């Protein structure tokens, strides 16, 4: 209980006072340390559990240990746990297999993750989701979509919102637009379009494919949106330098009570590329930022420097820079780029 609440020291004190420790108590502590990323403590407890507690690791133990090794820094330890899974006869567990696939993928060893996945005697939808996500994270987008197709031909569980969210991540470039539309059709066939994660994934896919008409249709059809939805849409319009539509989304946000964050502001500022954009949208946005106290955010302030310079107003850009009390490397980079953009090389130096 204490571990779930993040009260590590309380959990440790309670564990130390226990006269008898059963597998549940050992697993609770190892799981807590795993969630905290305390790899060394997990393995110290494993040693104590086996040598002093007389408790053998079970599926729960192994999953926690595998999870804490899910980085390149701890892959050697993870490989050791993989061997332990075989020695204990628990490698055939779907839960253990899924954790191992995720571990190798997170550590950048896609070949091992793939080999392990296809060698699993049993798989469930989480197994497939893990593998599809692994392909996407490692840039193997074609393989991700092929895996989705294979899942649809198996009886290992129907795809869910996580499946399609990962698969849509494989369609995040203009040349993959048709694949993205195909996955979108699958989403509709499986009655998942109203899921917020799916909606945001569709928005992201269409925005990255520069298909803002499709993105708008998805946005308008979503029963509920959040700040992520709006940021994806404003980001898409910013990429296309469409300040009018980016600001339209912002005004809609304000009307519906969705609170913008610093990403929203950066997207809106990034959409302004001309003196007209600056007068019509950039300056009113600057006023809003000042009124709402967002000017204290370093990223927003530096984005303002860039916006004014991009729109031809280097004087205002320099004035904002001079008003920053604690200038960071990002601030200096922003004003240097602003001066270079206006052909003021000496001032940049």
XYZ file of N, CA and C in Angstrom, residues 139-326:
564
model
N 11.588 2.793 -35.702
C 11.542 3.259 -37.085
C 11.201 2.200 -38.108
N 10.763 1.023 -37.671
C 10.405 -0.059 -38.603
C 8.899 -0.011 -38.862
N 8.475 1.023 -39.575
C 7.042 1.286 -39.735
C 6.352 0.258 -40.628
N 7.041 -0.200 -41.666
C 6.452 -1.215 -42.549
C 6.172 -2.487 -41.754
N 7.136 -2.891 -40.937
C 6.969 -4.096 -40.121
C 5.833 -3.928 -39.113
N 5.652 -2.706 -38.605
C 4.566 -2.450 -37.650
C 3.211 -2.699 -38.302
N 3.040 -2.212 -39.519
C 1.768 -2.395 -40.221
C 1.572 -3.846 -40.640
N 2.667 -4.515 -40.985
C 2.567 -5.941 -41.307
C 2.133 -6.741 -40.081
N 2.674 -6.375 -38.918
C 2.291 -7.058 -37.676
C 0.812 -6.838 -37.373
N 0.310 -5.630 -37.620
C -1.114 -5.363 -37.423
C -1.947 -6.276 -38.311
N -1.530 -6.414 -39.576
C -2.247 -7.294 -40.494
C -2.245 -8.739 -40.021
N -1.109 -9.179 -39.479
C -1.024 -10.553 -38.978
C -1.899 -10.754 -37.750
N -1.950 -9.759 -36.877
C -2.813 -9.844 -35.698
C -4.266 -10.045 -36.107
N -4.696 -9.323 -37.131
C -6.085 -9.406 -37.576
C -6.428 -10.785 -38.128
N -5.393 -11.558 -38.485
C -5.626 -12.902 -39.031
C -5.469 -14.000 -37.977
N -5.238 -13.595 -36.723
C -5.070 -14.582 -35.653
C -6.286 -14.580 -34.733
N -6.260 -15.514 -33.789
C -7.308 -15.550 -32.756
C -6.719 -15.171 -31.404
N -5.673 -14.328 -31.436
C -4.958 -13.967 -30.212
C -5.457 -12.659 -29.607
N -6.717 -12.405 -29.814
C -7.331 -11.225 -29.208
C -7.595 -10.143 -30.231
N -8.770 -9.514 -30.181
C -9.049 -8.418 -31.110
C -8.181 -7.208 -30.793
N -7.785 -6.442 -31.802
C -6.995 -5.226 -31.547
C -7.807 -4.233 -30.732
N -7.124 -3.461 -29.915
C -7.806 -2.464 -29.096
C -7.262 -1.068 -29.393
N -7.618 -0.107 -28.556
C -7.217 1.277 -28.817
C -5.701 1.448 -28.798
N -5.003 0.662 -27.965
C -3.546 0.753 -27.923
C -2.929 0.223 -29.217
N -3.521 -0.840 -29.758
C -3.034 -1.409 -31.015
C -3.067 -0.367 -32.120
N -4.224 0.247 -32.293
C -4.382 1.194 -33.391
C -3.617 2.489 -33.144
N -3.516 2.902 -31.894
C -2.737 4.102 -31.596
C -1.285 3.909 -32.011
N -0.719 2.735 -31.700
C 0.663 2.442 -32.096
C 0.784 2.340 -33.607
N -0.172 1.655 -34.237
C -0.118 1.480 -35.691
C -0.207 2.820 -36.417
N -1.022 3.728 -35.907
C -1.129 5.051 -36.530
C 0.185 5.813 -36.437
N 0.974 5.512 -35.396
C 2.289 6.135 -35.275
C 3.232 5.725 -36.386
N 2.915 4.620 -37.061
C 3.736 4.162 -38.184
C 3.397 4.899 -39.473
N 2.379 5.741 -39.423
C 1.902 6.432 -40.636
C 2.062 7.942 -40.486
N 3.216 8.368 -40.011
C 3.390 9.777 -39.638
C 4.239 10.564 -40.626
N 4.052 10.308 -41.907
C 4.738 11.091 -42.942
C 3.833 11.140 -44.165
N 3.945 12.184 -44.992
C 3.040 12.333 -46.137
C 2.959 11.106 -47.037
N 4.087 10.406 -47.222
C 4.064 9.243 -48.112
C 3.308 8.057 -47.501
N 3.017 8.126 -46.203
C 2.293 7.030 -45.541
C 0.815 7.358 -45.349
N 0.330 8.409 -46.006
C -1.047 8.855 -45.803
C -2.062 7.765 -46.139
N -1.858 7.056 -47.243
C -2.819 6.023 -47.630
C -2.853 4.891 -46.602
N -1.684 4.537 -46.066
C -1.657 3.527 -45.003
C -2.423 4.024 -43.783
N -2.254 5.310 -43.465
C -2.965 5.886 -42.332
C -4.468 5.844 -42.522
N -4.911 6.108 -43.728
C -6.352 6.056 -44.006
C -6.875 4.624 -43.896
N -6.040 3.664 -44.281
C -6.434 2.258 -44.148
C -6.610 1.883 -42.681
N -5.659 2.309 -41.843
C -5.771 2.037 -40.404
C -6.990 2.753 -39.825
N -7.260 3.957 -40.304
C -8.439 4.705 -39.861
C -9.704 3.903 -40.161
N -9.764 3.297 -41.335
C -10.915 2.467 -41.692
C -11.062 1.294 -40.725
N -9.930 0.693 -40.357
C -9.961 -0.412 -39.384
C -10.506 0.063 -38.038
N -10.118 1.263 -37.636
C -10.618 1.837 -36.380
C -12.141 1.922 -36.411
N -12.677 2.391 -37.525
C -14.126 2.514 -37.669
C -14.792 1.145 -37.645
N -14.155 0.167 -38.287
C -14.716 -1.185 -38.330
C -14.765 -1.827 -36.945
N -13.837 -1.433 -36.078
C -13.795 -1.998 -34.728
C -14.486 -1.096 -33.699
N -15.244 -0.107 -34.189
C -16.058 0.757 -33.314
C -15.244 1.441 -32.222
N -14.075 1.987 -32.607
C -13.214 2.660 -31.638
C -12.996 4.155 -31.909
N -13.742 4.784 -32.827
C -13.416 6.181 -33.157
C -13.648 7.164 -32.024
N -14.485 6.814 -31.043
C -14.803 7.759 -29.972
C -13.808 7.731 -28.822
N -12.831 6.847 -28.888
C -11.796 6.790 -27.856
C -10.872 7.994 -27.996
N -10.603 8.702 -26.883
C -9.801 9.931 -26.946
C -8.385 9.659 -27.440
N -7.774 8.562 -26.978
C -6.422 8.226 -27.425
C -6.396 7.986 -28.925
N -7.390 7.257 -29.423
C -7.477 7.006 -30.864
C -7.684 8.314 -31.614
N -8.582 9.158 -31.113
C -8.836 10.437 -31.771
C -7.583 11.282 -31.872
N -6.837 11.376 -30.777
C -5.597 12.160 -30.793
C -4.547 11.532 -31.701
N -4.522 10.197 -31.756
C -3.575 9.514 -32.640
C -3.918 9.765 -34.101
N -5.210 9.770 -34.416
C -5.635 10.088 -35.785
C -5.283 11.533 -36.137
N -5.532 12.446 -35.205
C -5.165 13.847 -35.429
C -3.669 13.985 -35.695
N -2.863 13.296 -34.889
C -1.407 13.359 -35.052
C -0.991 12.807 -36.397
N -1.563 11.677 -36.767
C -1.212 11.048 -38.040
C -1.534 11.967 -39.213
N -2.758 12.485 -39.262
C -3.143 13.344 -40.385
C -2.353 14.653 -40.391
N -2.075 15.195 -39.214
C -1.296 16.439 -39.144
C 0.119 16.225 -39.660
N 0.744 15.114 -39.265
C 2.104 14.837 -39.728
C 2.142 14.486 -41.207
N 1.005 14.046 -41.730
C 0.903 13.782 -43.168
C 0.521 15.043 -43.944
N 0.410 16.182 -43.230
C 0.019 17.471 -43.823
C -1.378 17.428 -44.442
N -2.219 16.533 -43.953
C -3.588 16.435 -44.459
C -4.528 17.050 -43.426
N -4.539 18.383 -43.397
C -5.286 19.073 -42.356
C -6.797 18.993 -42.554
N -7.252 18.788 -43.777
C -8.689 18.603 -43.981
C -9.166 17.331 -43.283
N -8.378 16.259 -43.418
C -8.718 15.016 -42.715
C -8.637 15.219 -41.205
N -7.606 15.938 -40.762
C -7.450 16.199 -39.329
C -8.646 16.976 -38.789
N -9.104 17.964 -39.544
C -10.265 18.758 -39.122
C -11.515 17.887 -39.018
N -11.693 16.979 -39.976
C -12.872 16.110 -39.929
C -12.846 15.224 -38.681
N -11.661 14.712 -38.360
C -11.533 13.902 -37.144
C -11.839 14.756 -35.915
N -11.267 15.949 -35.886
C -11.443 16.853 -34.743
C -12.915 17.190 -34.534
N -13.610 17.481 -35.623
C -15.023 17.853 -35.527
C -15.894 16.675 -35.098
N -15.433 15.450 -35.370
C -16.240 14.271 -35.040
C -15.968 13.734 -33.639
N -14.921 14.238 -32.983
C -14.570 13.723 -31.654
C -15.586 14.186 -30.613
N -16.154 13.256 -29.835
C -17.143 13.652 -28.820
C -16.545 14.481 -27.694
N -15.252 14.298 -27.440
C -14.576 15.129 -26.446
C -13.125 15.331 -26.870
N -12.604 16.515 -26.566
C -11.228 16.859 -26.910
C -10.525 17.345 -25.653
N -9.209 17.308 -25.672
C -8.433 17.862 -24.572
C -7.355 18.776 -25.137
N -6.484 19.270 -24.275
C -5.451 20.198 -24.732
C -4.501 19.521 -25.713
N -4.320 18.208 -25.570
C -3.466 17.474 -26.515
C -4.069 17.526 -27.911
N -5.374 17.307 -28.011
C -6.055 17.364 -29.307
C -5.815 18.716 -29.975
N -6.014 19.776 -29.206
C -5.869 21.132 -29.746
C -4.419 21.443 -30.101
N -3.487 20.955 -29.289
C -2.073 21.196 -29.586
C -1.643 20.495 -30.868
N -2.165 19.296 -31.077
C -1.839 18.584 -32.318
C -2.342 19.376 -33.516
N -3.563 19.885 -33.416
C -4.150 20.619 -34.536
C -3.421 21.943 -34.774
N -3.148 22.699 -33.717
C -2.420 23.961 -33.900
C -1.002 23.698 -34.391
N -0.410 22.584 -33.952
C 0.923 22.227 -34.427
C 0.930 21.918 -35.907
N -0.121 21.241 -36.371
C -0.230 20.948 -37.797
C -0.363 22.210 -38.624
N -1.185 23.142 -38.154
C -1.337 24.410 -38.876
C -0.066 25.245 -38.800
N 0.645 25.159 -37.687
C 1.907 25.885 -37.558
C 2.924 25.388 -38.577
N 2.983 24.071 -38.760
C 3.905 23.492 -39.744
C 3.617 24.024 -41.141
N 2.342 24.228 -41.433
C 1.936 24.735 -42.747
C 1.898 26.264 -42.793
N 2.337 26.911 -41.705
C 2.379 28.374 -41.609
C 0.999 28.998 -41.818
N -0.015 28.340 -41.266
C -1.398 28.788 -41.404
C -1.857 29.402 -40.077
N -1.515 30.668 -39.875
C -1.823 31.334 -38.609
C -3.324 31.518 -38.407
N -4.056 31.722 -39.489
C -5.496 31.961 -39.380
C -6.204 30.770 -38.749
N -5.929 29.580 -39.260
C -6.586 28.390 -38.718
C -6.041 28.004 -37.346
N -4.759 28.227 -37.126
C -4.191 27.942 -35.803
C -4.880 28.802 -34.746
N -5.080 30.090 -35.062
C -5.733 30.987 -34.114
C -7.216 30.639 -33.955
N -7.824 30.151 -35.013
C -9.227 29.728 -34.913
C -9.379 28.602 -33.881
N -8.451 27.656 -33.902
C -8.490 26.563 -32.928
C -8.296 27.110 -31.510
N -7.386 28.074 -31.376
C -7.125 28.680 -30.065
C -8.372 29.375 -29.528
N -9.059 30.106 -30.369
C -10.277 30.792 -29.938
C -11.351 29.782 -29.549
N -11.412 28.667 -30.282
C -12.361 27.607 -29.934
C -12.024 27.031 -28.560
N -10.735 26.842 -28.288
C -10.302 26.343 -26.981
C -10.796 27.255 -25.865
N -10.593 28.543 -26.034
C -10.991 29.499 -24.999
C -12.501 29.475 -24.794
N -13.238 29.290 -25.893
C -14.694 29.266 -25.791
C -15.237 28.027 -25.102
N -14.484 26.932 -25.177
C -14.946 25.677 -24.576
C -14.314 25.394 -23.218
N -13.425 26.272 -22.780
C -12.841 26.109 -21.454
C -11.630 25.201 -21.381
N -11.062 24.832 -22.530
C -9.837 24.027 -22.521
C -8.658 24.968 -22.316
N -7.916 24.756 -21.245
C -6.829 25.668 -20.886
C -5.590 25.395 -21.735
N -5.110 26.402 -22.465
C -3.897 26.207 -23.271
C -2.665 26.091 -22.385
N -1.635 25.436 -22.901
C -0.370 25.351 -22.173
C 0.756 25.930 -23.026
N 1.980 25.755 -22.593
C 3.091 26.394 -23.298
C 3.254 25.844 -24.711
N 2.879 24.586 -24.923
C 2.973 24.017 -26.275
C 1.990 24.718 -27.205
N 0.794 24.998 -26.696
C -0.196 25.739 -27.490
C 0.377 27.078 -27.933
N 0.966 27.800 -26.991
C 1.509 29.125 -27.288
C 2.642 29.051 -28.323
N 3.515 28.079 -28.163
C 4.639 27.937 -29.100
C 4.129 27.605 -30.495
N 3.119 26.743 -30.578
C 2.537 26.415 -31.884
C 1.938 27.650 -32.544
N 1.191 28.429 -31.768
C 0.540 29.619 -32.316
C 1.571 30.644 -32.777
N 2.594 30.854 -31.970
C 3.634 31.807 -32.360
C 4.384 31.321 -33.598
N 4.599 30.014 -33.659
C 5.311 29.456 -34.807
C 4.541 29.540 -36.101
N 3.225 29.723 -36.013
C 2.414 29.819 -37.233
C 2.488 31.205 -37.865
N 2.984 32.196 -37.130
C 3.063 33.577 -37.631
C 4.351 33.771 -38.429
N 4.219 34.068 -39.709
C 5.392 34.146 -40.579
C 5.489 35.445 -41.377
N 4.560 36.375 -41.169
C 4.567 37.616 -41.952
C 4.172 38.786 -41.064
N 4.366 39.999 -41.589
C 3.977 41.190 -40.828
C 2.466 41.215 -40.608
N 1.721 40.702 -41.587
C 0.264 40.630 -41.427
C -0.100 39.674 -40.299
N 0.544 38.512 -40.274
C 0.294 37.558 -39.191
C 0.630 38.176 -37.838
N 1.720 38.933 -37.798
C 2.154 39.539 -36.543
C 1.113 40.520 -36.024
N 0.622 41.383 -36.915
C -0.365 42.384 -36.498
C -1.691 41.730 -36.116
N -2.125 40.778 -36.928
C -3.454 40.193 -36.733
C -3.511 39.178 -35.599
N -2.428 38.421 -35.432
C -2.461 37.316 -34.473
C -1.335 37.354 -33.435
N -0.130 37.659 -33.888
C 1.024 37.594 -32.994
C 0.969 38.589 -31.857
N 0.667 39.844 -32.166
C 0.618 40.864 -31.114
C -0.531 40.637 -30.131
N -1.749 40.323 -30.612
C -2.814 39.992 -29.648
C -2.460 38.777 -28.789
N -1.764 37.824 -29.390
C -1.339 36.648 -28.633
C -0.318 37.036 -27.564
N 0.589 37.939 -27.917
C 1.581 38.443 -26.959
C 0.868 39.103 -25.780
N -0.168 39.878 -26.076
C -0.934 40.536 -25.009
C -1.599 39.501 -24.102
N -2.148 38.451 -24.707
C -2.786 37.378 -23.927
C -1.765 36.693 -23.022
N -0.587 36.437 -23.568
C 0.478 35.783 -22.800
C 0.870 36.633 -21.593
N 0.959 37.936 -21.808
C 1.318 38.853 -20.720
C 0.228 38.883 -19.653
N -1.021 38.965 -20.092
C -2.150 39.056 -19.162
C -2.325 37.796 -18.320
N -1.999 36.651 -18.891
C -2.226 35.380 -18.192
C -1.007 34.887 -17.422
N 0.067 35.671 -17.420
C 1.249 35.296 -16.652
C 2.126 34.246 -17.298
N 1.872 33.937 -18.563
C 2.656 32.910 -19.248
C 4.022 33.415 -19.700
N 4.230 34.724 -19.573
C 5.492 35.309 -20.023
C 6.670 34.805 -19.187
N 6.389 34.259 -18.031
C 7.469 33.746 -17.182
C 8.021 32.415 -17.688
N 7.303 31.797 -18.620
C 7.774 30.528 -19.176
C 8.886 30.785 -20.187
N 10.032 30.208 -19.954
C 11.210 30.455 -20.785
C 10.972 30.092 -22.246
N 10.299 28.977 -22.481
C 10.086 28.529 -23.852
C 9.160 29.474 -24.612
N 8.143 29.979 -23.922
C 7.218 30.919 -24.557
C 7.930 32.227 -24.881
N 8.724 32.735 -23.944
C 9.450 33.991 -24.161
C 10.419 33.869 -25.334
N 11.147 32.782 -25.387
C 12.093 32.591 -26.485
C 11.379 32.427 -27.816
N 10.197 31.818 -27.776
C 9.401 31.685 -28.991
C 8.902 33.048 -29.466
N 8.617 33.950 -28.515
C 8.237 35.318 -28.888
C 9.380 36.025 -29.605
N 10.599 35.846 -29.110
C 11.776 36.439 -29.764
C 11.843 35.985 -31.212
N 11.660 34.694 -31.415
C 11.717 34.128 -32.766
C 10.566 34.626 -33.623
N 9.362 34.709 -33.042
C 8.194 35.136 -33.806
C 8.369 36.555 -34.347
N 8.768 37.477 -33.484
C 8.929 38.864 -33.935
C 10.012 38.969 -35.006
N 11.105 38.250 -34.812
C 12.192 38.304 -35.799
C 11.745 37.719 -37.129
N 11.029 36.606 -37.079
C 10.549 35.957 -38.300
C 9.603 36.862 -39.068
N 8.806 37.621 -38.328
C 7.819 38.501 -38.961
C 8.392 39.878 -39.303
N 9.698 40.056 -39.133
C 10.354 41.282 -39.582
C 10.539 42.360 -38.545
N 10.171 42.105 -37.297
C 10.282 43.130 -36.251
C 11.427 42.770 -35.300
N 12.662 43.017 -35.746
C 13.829 42.678 -34.932
C 13.920 43.554 -33.689
N 13.420 44.785 -33.778
C 13.478 45.696 -32.631
C 12.696 45.132 -31.443
N 11.483 44.660 -31.711
C 10.679 44.071 -30.631
C 11.305 42.779 -30.127
N 11.878 42.032 -31.052
C 12.558 40.793 -30.679
C 13.697 41.078 -29.702
N 14.498 42.091 -30.020
C 15.624 42.466 -29.156
C 15.136 43.013 -27.822
N 14.032 43.759 -27.855
C 13.482 44.329 -26.621
C 13.036 43.227 -25.657
N 12.386 42.199 -26.193
C 11.961 41.071 -25.350
C 13.176 40.380 -24.746
N 14.212 40.213 -25.563
C 15.436 39.566 -25.085
C 16.062 40.366 -23.938
N 16.111 41.678 -24.098
C 16.733 42.533 -23.075
C 15.964 42.510 -21.758
N 14.668 42.236 -21.825
C 13.841 42.214 -20.616
C 13.975 40.903 -19.824
N 14.585 39.901 -20.439
C 14.759 38.625 -19.733
C 15.836 38.787 -18.669
N 15.497 38.528 -17.423
C 16.457 38.733 -16.328
C 17.538 37.660 -16.317
N 17.125 36.419 -16.395
C 18.089 35.314 -16.361
C 18.113 34.631 -17.724
